[in-house]
mmCIF file of C-alpha atoms and ligand atoms in Angstrom:
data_model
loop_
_atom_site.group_PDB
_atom_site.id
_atom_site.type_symbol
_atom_site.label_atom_id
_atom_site.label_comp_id
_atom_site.label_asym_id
_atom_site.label_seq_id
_atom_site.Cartn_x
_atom_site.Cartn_y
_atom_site.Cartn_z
ATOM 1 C CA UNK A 67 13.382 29.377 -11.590
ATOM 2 C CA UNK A 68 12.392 29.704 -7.760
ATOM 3 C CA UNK A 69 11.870 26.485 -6.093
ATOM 4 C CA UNK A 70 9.267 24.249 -5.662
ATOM 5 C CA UNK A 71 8.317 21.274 -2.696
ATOM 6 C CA UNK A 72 8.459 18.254 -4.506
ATOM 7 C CA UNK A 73 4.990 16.581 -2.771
ATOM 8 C CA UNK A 74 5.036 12.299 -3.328
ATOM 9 C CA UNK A 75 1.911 10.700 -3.701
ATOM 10 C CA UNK A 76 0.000 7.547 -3.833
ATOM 11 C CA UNK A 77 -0.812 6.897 -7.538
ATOM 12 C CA UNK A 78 -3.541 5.226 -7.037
ATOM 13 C CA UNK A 79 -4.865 3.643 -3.831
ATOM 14 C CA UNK A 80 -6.718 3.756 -0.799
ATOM 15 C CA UNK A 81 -4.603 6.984 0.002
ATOM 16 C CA UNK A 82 -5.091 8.776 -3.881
ATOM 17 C CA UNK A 83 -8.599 10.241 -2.909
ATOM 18 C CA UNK A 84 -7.398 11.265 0.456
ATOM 19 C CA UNK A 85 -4.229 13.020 -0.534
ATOM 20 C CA UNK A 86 -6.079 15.006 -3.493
ATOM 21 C CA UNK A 87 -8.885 16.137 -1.340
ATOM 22 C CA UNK A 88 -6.273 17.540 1.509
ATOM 23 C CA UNK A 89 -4.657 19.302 -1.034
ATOM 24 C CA UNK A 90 -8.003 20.945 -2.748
ATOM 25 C CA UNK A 91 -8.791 21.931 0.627
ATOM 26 C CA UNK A 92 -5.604 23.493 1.133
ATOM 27 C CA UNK A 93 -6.202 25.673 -2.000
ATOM 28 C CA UNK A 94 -3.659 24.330 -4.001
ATOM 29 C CA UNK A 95 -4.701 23.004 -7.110
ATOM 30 C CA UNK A 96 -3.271 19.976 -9.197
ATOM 31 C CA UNK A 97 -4.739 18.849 -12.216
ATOM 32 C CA UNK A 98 -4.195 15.159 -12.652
ATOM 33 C CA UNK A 99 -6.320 14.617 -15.986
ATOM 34 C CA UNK A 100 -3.862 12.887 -18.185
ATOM 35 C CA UNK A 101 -2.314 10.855 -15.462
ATOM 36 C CA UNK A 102 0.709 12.140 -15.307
ATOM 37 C CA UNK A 103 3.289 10.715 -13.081
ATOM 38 C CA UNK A 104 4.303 14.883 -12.074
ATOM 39 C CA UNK A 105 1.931 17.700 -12.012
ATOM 40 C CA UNK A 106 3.115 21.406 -11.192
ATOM 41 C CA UNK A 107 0.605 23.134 -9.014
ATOM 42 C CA UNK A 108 -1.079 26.284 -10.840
ATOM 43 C CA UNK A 109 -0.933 28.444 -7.662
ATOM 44 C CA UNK A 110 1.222 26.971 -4.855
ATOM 45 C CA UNK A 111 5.110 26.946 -5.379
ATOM 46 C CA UNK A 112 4.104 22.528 -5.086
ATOM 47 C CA UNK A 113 4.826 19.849 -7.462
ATOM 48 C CA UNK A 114 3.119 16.376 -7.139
ATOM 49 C CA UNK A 115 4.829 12.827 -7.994
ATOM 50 C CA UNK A 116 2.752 9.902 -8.070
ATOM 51 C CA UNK A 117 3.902 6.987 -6.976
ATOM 52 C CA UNK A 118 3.773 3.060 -5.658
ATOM 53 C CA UNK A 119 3.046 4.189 -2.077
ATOM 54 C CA UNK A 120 5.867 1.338 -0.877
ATOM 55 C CA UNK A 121 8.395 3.381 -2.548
ATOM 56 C CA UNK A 122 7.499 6.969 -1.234
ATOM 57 C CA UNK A 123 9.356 6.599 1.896
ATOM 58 C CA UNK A 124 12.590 5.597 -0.194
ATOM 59 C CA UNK A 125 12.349 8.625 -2.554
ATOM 60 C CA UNK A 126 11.858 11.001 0.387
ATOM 61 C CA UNK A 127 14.832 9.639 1.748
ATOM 62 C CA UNK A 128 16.887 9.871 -1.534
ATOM 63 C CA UNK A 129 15.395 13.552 -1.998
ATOM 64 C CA UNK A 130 13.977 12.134 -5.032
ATOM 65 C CA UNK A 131 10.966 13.688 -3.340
ATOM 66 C CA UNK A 132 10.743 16.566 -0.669
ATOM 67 C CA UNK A 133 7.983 15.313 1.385
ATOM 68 C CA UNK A 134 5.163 12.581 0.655
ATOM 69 C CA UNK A 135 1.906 11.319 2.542
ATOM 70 C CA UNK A 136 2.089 7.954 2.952
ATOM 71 C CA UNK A 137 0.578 5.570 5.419
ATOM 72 C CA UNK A 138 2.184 4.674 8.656
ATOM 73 C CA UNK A 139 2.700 1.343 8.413
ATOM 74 C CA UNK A 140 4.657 1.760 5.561
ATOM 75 C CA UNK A 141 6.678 4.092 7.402
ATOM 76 C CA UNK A 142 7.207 1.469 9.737
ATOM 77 C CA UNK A 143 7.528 -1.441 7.323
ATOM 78 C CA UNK A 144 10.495 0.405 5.467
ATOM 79 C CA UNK A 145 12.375 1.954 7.992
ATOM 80 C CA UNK A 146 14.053 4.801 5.705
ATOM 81 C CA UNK A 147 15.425 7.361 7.396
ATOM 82 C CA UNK A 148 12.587 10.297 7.301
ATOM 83 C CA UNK A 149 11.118 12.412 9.315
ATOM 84 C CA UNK A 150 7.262 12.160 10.239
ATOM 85 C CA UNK A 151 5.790 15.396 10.383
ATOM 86 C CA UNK A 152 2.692 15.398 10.515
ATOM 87 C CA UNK A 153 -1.034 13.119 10.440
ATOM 88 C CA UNK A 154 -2.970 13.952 8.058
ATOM 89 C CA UNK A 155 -6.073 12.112 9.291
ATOM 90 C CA UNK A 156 -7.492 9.824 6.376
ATOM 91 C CA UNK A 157 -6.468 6.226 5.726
ATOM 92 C CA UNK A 158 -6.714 5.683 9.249
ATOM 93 C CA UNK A 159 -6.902 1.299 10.111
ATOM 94 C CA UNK A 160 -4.751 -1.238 11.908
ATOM 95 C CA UNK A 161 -2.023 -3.948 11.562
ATOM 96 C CA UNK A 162 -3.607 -7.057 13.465
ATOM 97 C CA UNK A 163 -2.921 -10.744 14.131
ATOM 98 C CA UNK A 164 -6.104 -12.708 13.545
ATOM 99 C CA UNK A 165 -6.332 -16.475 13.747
ATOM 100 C CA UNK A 166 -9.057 -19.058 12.111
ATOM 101 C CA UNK A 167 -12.486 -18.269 14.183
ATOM 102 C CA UNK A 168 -13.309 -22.166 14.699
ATOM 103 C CA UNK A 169 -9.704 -23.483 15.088
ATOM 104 C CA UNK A 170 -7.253 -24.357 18.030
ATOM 105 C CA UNK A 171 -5.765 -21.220 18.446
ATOM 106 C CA UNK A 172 -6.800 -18.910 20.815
ATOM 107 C CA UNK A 173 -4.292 -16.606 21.717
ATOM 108 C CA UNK A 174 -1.036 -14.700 20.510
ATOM 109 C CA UNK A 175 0.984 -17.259 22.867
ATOM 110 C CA UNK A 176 -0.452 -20.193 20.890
ATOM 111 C CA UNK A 177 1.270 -18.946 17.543
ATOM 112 C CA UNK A 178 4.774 -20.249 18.751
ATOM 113 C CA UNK A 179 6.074 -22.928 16.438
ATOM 114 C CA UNK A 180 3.008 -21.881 14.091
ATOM 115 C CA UNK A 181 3.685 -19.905 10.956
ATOM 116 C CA UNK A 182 2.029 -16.016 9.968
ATOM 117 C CA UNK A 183 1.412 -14.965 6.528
ATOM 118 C CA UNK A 184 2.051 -10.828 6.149
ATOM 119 C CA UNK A 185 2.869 -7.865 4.208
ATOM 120 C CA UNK A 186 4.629 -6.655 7.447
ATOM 121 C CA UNK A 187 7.150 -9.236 8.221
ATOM 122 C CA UNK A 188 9.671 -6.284 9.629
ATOM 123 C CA UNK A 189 7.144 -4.827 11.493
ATOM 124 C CA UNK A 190 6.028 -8.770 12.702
ATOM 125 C CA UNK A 191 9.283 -9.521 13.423
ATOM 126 C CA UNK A 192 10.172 -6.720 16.076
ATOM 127 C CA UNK A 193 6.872 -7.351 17.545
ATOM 128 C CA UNK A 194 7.390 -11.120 17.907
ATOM 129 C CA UNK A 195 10.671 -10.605 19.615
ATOM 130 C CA UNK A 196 9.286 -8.415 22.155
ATOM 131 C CA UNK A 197 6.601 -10.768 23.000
ATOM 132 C CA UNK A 198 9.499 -13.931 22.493
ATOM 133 C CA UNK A 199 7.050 -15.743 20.279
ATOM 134 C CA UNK A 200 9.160 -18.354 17.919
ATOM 135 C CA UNK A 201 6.622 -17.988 14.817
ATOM 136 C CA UNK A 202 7.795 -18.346 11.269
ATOM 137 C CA UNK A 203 7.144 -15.571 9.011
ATOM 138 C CA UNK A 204 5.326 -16.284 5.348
ATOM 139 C CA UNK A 205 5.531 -13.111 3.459
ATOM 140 C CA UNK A 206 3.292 -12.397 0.893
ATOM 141 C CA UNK A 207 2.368 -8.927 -0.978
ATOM 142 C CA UNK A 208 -1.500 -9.765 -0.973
ATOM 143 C CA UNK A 209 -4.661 -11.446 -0.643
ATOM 144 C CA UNK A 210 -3.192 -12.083 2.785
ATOM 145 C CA UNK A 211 -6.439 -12.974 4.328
ATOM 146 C CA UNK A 212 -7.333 -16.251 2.455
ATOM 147 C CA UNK A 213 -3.357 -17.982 3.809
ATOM 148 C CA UNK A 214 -4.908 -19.680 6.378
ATOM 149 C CA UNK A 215 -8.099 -21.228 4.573
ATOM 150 C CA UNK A 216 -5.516 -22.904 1.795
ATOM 151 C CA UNK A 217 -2.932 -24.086 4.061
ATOM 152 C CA UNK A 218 -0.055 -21.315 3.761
ATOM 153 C CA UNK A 219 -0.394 -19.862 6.837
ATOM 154 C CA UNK A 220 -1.978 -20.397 10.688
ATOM 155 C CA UNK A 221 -2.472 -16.740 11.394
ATOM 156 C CA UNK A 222 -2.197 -13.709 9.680
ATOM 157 C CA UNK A 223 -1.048 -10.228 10.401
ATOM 158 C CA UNK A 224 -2.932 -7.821 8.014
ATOM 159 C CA UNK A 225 -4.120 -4.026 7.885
ATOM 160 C CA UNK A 226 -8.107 -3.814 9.113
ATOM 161 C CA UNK A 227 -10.137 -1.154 8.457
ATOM 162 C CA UNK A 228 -14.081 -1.992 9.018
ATOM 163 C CA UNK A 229 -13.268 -5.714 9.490
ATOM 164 C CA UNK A 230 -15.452 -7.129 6.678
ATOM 165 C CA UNK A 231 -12.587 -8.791 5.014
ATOM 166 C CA UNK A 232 -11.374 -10.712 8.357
ATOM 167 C CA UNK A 233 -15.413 -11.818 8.824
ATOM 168 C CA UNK A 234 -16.115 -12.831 5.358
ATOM 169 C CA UNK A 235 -12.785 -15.158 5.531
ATOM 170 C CA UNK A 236 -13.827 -16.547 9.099
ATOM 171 C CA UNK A 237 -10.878 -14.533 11.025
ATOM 172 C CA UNK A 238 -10.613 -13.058 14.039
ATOM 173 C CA UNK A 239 -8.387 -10.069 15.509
ATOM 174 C CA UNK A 240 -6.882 -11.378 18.328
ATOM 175 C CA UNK A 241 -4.126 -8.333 18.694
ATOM 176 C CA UNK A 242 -3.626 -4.635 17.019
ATOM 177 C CA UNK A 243 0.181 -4.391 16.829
ATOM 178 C CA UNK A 244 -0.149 -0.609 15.510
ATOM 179 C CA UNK A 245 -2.649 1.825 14.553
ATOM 180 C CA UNK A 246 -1.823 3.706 11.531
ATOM 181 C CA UNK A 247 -3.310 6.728 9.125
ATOM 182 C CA UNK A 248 -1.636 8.923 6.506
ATOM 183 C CA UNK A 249 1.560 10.828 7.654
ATOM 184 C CA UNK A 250 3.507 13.971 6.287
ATOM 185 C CA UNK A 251 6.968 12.650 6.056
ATOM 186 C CA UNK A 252 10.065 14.779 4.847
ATOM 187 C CA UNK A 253 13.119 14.566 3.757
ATOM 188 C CA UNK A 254 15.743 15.132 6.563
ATOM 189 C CA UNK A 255 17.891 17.813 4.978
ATOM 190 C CA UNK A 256 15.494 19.691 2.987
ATOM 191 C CA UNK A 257 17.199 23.763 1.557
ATOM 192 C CA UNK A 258 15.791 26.703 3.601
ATOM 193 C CA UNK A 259 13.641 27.553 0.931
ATOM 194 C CA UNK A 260 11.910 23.980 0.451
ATOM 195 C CA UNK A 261 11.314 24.589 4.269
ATOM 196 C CA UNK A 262 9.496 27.712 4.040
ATOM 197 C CA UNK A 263 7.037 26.196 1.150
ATOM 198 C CA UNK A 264 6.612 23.292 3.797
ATOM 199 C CA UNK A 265 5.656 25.400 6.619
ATOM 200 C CA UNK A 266 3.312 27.073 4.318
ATOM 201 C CA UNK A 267 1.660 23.974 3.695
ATOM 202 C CA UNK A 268 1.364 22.875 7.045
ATOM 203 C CA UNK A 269 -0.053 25.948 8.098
ATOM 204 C CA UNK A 270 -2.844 25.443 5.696
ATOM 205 C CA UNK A 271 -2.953 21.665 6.421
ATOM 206 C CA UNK A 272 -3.133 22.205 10.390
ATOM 207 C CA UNK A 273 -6.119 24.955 9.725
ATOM 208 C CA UNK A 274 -7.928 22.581 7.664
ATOM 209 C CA UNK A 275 -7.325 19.856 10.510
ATOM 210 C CA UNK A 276 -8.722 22.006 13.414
ATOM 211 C CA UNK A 277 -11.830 23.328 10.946
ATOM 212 C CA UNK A 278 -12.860 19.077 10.588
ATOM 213 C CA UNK A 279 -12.151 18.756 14.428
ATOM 214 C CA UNK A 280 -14.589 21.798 15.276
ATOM 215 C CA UNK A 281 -18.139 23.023 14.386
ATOM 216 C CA UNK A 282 -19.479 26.706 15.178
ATOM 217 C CA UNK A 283 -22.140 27.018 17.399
ATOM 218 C CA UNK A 284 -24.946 29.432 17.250
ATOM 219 C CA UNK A 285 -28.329 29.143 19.933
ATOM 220 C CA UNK A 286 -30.832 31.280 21.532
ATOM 221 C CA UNK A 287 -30.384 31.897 25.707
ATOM 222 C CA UNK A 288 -32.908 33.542 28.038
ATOM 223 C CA UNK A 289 -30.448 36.590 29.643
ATOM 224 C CA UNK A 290 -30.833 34.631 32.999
ATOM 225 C CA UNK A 291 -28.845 31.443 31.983
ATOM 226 C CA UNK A 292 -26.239 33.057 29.696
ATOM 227 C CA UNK A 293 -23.712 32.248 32.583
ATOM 228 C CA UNK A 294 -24.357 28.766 32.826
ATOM 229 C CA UNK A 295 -24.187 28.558 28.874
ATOM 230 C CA UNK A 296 -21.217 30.642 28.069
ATOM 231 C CA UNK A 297 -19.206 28.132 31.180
ATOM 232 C CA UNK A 298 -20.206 24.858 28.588
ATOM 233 C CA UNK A 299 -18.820 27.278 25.577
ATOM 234 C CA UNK A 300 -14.929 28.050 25.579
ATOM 235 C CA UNK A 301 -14.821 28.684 22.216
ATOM 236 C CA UNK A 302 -11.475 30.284 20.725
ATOM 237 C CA UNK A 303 -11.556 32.939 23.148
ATOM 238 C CA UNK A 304 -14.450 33.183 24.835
ATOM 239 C CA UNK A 305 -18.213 32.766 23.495
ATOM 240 C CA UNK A 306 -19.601 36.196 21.299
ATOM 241 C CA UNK A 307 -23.202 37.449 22.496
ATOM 242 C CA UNK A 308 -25.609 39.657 20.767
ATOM 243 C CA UNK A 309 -28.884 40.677 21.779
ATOM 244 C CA UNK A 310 -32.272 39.424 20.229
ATOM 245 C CA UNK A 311 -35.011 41.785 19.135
ATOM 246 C CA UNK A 312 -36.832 39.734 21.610
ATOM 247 C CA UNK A 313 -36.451 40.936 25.138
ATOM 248 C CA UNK A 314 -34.674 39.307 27.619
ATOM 249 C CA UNK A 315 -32.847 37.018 25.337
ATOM 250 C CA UNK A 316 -29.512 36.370 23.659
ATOM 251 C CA UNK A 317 -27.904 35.159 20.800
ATOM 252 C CA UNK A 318 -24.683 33.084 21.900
ATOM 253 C CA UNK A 319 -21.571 32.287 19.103
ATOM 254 C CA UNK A 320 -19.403 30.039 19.568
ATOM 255 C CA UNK A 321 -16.964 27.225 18.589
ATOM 256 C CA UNK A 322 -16.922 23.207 20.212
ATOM 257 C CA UNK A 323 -14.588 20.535 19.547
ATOM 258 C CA UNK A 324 -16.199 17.683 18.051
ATOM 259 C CA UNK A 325 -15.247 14.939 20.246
ATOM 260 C CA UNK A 326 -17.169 16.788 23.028
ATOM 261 C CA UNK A 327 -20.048 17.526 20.685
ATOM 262 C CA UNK A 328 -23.158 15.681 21.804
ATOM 263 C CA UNK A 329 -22.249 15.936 25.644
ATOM 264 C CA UNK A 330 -22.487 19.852 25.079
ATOM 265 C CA UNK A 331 -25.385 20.216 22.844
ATOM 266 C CA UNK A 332 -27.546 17.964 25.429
ATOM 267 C CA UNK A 333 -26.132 20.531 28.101
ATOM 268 C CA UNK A 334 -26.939 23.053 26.296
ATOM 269 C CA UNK A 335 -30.198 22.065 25.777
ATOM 270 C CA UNK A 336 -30.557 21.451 29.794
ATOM 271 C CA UNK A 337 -29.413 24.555 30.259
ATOM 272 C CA UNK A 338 -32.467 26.616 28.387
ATOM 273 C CA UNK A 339 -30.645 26.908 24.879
ATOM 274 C CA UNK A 340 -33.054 27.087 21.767
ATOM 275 C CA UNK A 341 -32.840 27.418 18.265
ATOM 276 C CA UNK A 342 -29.168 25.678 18.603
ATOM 277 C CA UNK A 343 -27.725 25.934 14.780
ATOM 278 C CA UNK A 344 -24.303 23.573 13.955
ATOM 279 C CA UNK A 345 -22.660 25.109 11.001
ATOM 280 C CA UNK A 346 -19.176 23.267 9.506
ATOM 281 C CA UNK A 347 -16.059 25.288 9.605
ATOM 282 C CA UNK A 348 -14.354 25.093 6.266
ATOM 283 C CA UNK A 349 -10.927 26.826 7.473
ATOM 284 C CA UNK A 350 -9.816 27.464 11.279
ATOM 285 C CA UNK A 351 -6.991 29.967 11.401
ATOM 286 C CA UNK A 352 -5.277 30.400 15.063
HETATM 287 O O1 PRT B 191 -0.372 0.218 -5.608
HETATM 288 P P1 PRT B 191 0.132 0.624 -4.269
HETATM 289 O O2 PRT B 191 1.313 -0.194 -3.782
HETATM 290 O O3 PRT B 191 0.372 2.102 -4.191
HETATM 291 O O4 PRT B 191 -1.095 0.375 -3.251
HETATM 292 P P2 PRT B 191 -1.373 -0.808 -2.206
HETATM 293 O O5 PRT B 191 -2.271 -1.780 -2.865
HETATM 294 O O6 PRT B 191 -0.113 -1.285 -1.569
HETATM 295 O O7 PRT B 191 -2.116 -0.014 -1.043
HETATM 296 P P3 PRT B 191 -3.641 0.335 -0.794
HETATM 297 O O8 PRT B 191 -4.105 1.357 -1.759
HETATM 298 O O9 PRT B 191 -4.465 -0.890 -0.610
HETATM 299 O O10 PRT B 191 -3.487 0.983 0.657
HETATM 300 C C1 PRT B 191 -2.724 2.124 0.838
HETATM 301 C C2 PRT B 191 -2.724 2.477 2.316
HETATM 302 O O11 PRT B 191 -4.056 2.701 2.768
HETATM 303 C C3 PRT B 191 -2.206 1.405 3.277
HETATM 304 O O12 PRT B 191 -0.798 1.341 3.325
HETATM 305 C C4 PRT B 191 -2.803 1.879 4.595
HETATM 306 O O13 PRT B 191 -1.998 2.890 5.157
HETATM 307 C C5 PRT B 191 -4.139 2.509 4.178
HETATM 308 N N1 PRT B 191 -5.306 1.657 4.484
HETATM 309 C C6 PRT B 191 -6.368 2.051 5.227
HETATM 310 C C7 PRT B 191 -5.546 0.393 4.089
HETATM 311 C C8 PRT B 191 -6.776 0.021 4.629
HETATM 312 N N2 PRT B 191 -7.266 1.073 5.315
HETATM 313 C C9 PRT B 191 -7.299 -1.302 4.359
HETATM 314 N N3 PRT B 191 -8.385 -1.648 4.841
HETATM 315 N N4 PRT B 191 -4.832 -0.451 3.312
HETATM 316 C C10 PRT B 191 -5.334 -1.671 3.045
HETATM 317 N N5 PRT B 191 -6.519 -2.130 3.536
HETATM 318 C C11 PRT B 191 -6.933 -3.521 3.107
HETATM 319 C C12 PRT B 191 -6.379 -4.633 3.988
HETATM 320 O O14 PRT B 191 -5.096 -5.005 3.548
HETATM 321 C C13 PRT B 191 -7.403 -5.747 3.799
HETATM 322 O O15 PRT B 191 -7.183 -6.453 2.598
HETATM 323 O O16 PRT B 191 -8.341 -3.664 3.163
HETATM 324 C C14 PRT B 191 -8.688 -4.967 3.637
HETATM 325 C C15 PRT B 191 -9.345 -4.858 4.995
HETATM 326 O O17 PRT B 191 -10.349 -3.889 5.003
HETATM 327 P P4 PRT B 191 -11.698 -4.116 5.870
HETATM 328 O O18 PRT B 191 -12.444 -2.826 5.754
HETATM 329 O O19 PRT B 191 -12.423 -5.263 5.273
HETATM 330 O O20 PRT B 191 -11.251 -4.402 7.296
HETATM 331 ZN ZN1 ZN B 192 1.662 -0.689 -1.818
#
């Protein structure tokens, strides 16, 4: 039998959805109906593991799996030795400190002698010593937010996402200590062949990250201002321009990034553009 990547993923979980729809979009398909803990992919030499997402990093190291997409702070947390390959872009939130929002403390320098619940006392701990804060760590595996209401705990040091949780328990963040989202990790000596299926993947994963980072661009220009317009439109190589039926004017193709996106339509628009059209890009191949 020719090889297959063995792909480890969170079972179920904040990063399940994620990891599915990356790999839909990457055409490979993986039926999980019967919740299976493996799945062989139909058309992409690929087979899926589900898994605890605290243990993927282990079984990448062990080989037990090839790769897996796992958050970052888990990365962190477990220290295996693995390499990170690549961010995928979904899960993305943050390991914070946050502190009672009517009490005494005030700032990270106030938490010596005091104790910190967390899920992350490895992480907590480096980061204490760098800052030389004595704190004692409480670890606990959940519901980390509510330590300081019953007594356990002075602070906390949990992942935030929108920050509901911290508000509705009367926290606030007072420090990020890392900003995380799902990672690509691998295992360090993977065959030749297993690394050929990888690249494959990534190729497909990078051109599906650069399609969500960029929009095509289509607008109207009078002939007169197609200078100006095309020097706000790099595009991938440079903008394409057709004429209109209508004389004097253009038709202008391109592609923008999306963190510039507003600032260029509005320039666009100052510029004489019309009829400005922004179409998704479902695949960007480079
Ligand atoms: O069963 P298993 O061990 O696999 O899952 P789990 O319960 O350990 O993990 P899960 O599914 O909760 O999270 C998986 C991964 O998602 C984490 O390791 C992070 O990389 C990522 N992630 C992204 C988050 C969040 N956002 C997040 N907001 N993980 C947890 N949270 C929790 C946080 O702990 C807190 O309780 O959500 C709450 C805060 O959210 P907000 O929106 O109120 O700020
Ligand atoms: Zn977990």
């Amino acid at each position: 039998m020719s090889e297959t990547l063995k792909i480890a993923v969170q079972k179920s979980g904040r990063l399940y959805e994620g990891s599915m729809k990356l790999l839909k979009e990457c055409g490979i398909e993986v039926s999980n109906g019967n919740n299976q803990l493996r799945v062989l992919s139909s058309n992409f030499p690929v087979e899926v593991f589900f898994l605890r997402d605290d243990d993927i990093p282990e079984y990448v190291q062990d080989a037990v799996a090839d790769i897996g997409f796992v958050g970052e702070n888990v990365v962190r947390e477990k220290n295996k030795i693995v390499d990170s390959i690549e961010k995928l872009g979904f899960g993305k939130c943050r390991l914070s400190i946050a502190i009672p929002r009517n009490g005494q403390l005030q700032s990270i320098s106030d938490l010596n002698g005091k104790k910190i619940a967390t899920s992350y006392p490895v992480i907590l701990t480096t980061f204490l010593n760098e800052k030389k804060i004595a704190a004692s760590i409480h670890e606990i595996s959940g519901s980390v937010e509510i330590a300081p209401r019953i007594g356990l705990a002075d602070a906390i040091c949990d992942l935030v996402s929108s920050g509901s949780t911290l508000f509705t328990n009367e926290l606030k963040e007072i420090e990020t200590i890392l900003f995380s989202e799902a990672v690509l990790i691998g295992n360090k000596a993977l065959s030749t062949e297993k690394r050929i299926i990888l690249e494959s993947l990534l190729f497909r994963i990078r051109s599906v990250k650069k399609a969500k980072n960029n929009k095509y661009v289509l607008l109207n220009a009078p002939n007169d201002k197609l200078d100006t317009i095309c020097s706000l439109l790099p595009g991938m190589k440079s903008p394409t321009i057709l004429p209109l039926a209508e004389p004097g004017w253009s038709s202008v193709h391109s592609v923008i990034n999306e963190s510039d996106f507003w600032d260029v339509i509005e320039q666009l628009k100052a510029n004489g553009a019309q009829g400005i059209l922004i179409i998704p890009i479902e695949k960007m191949i480079i």
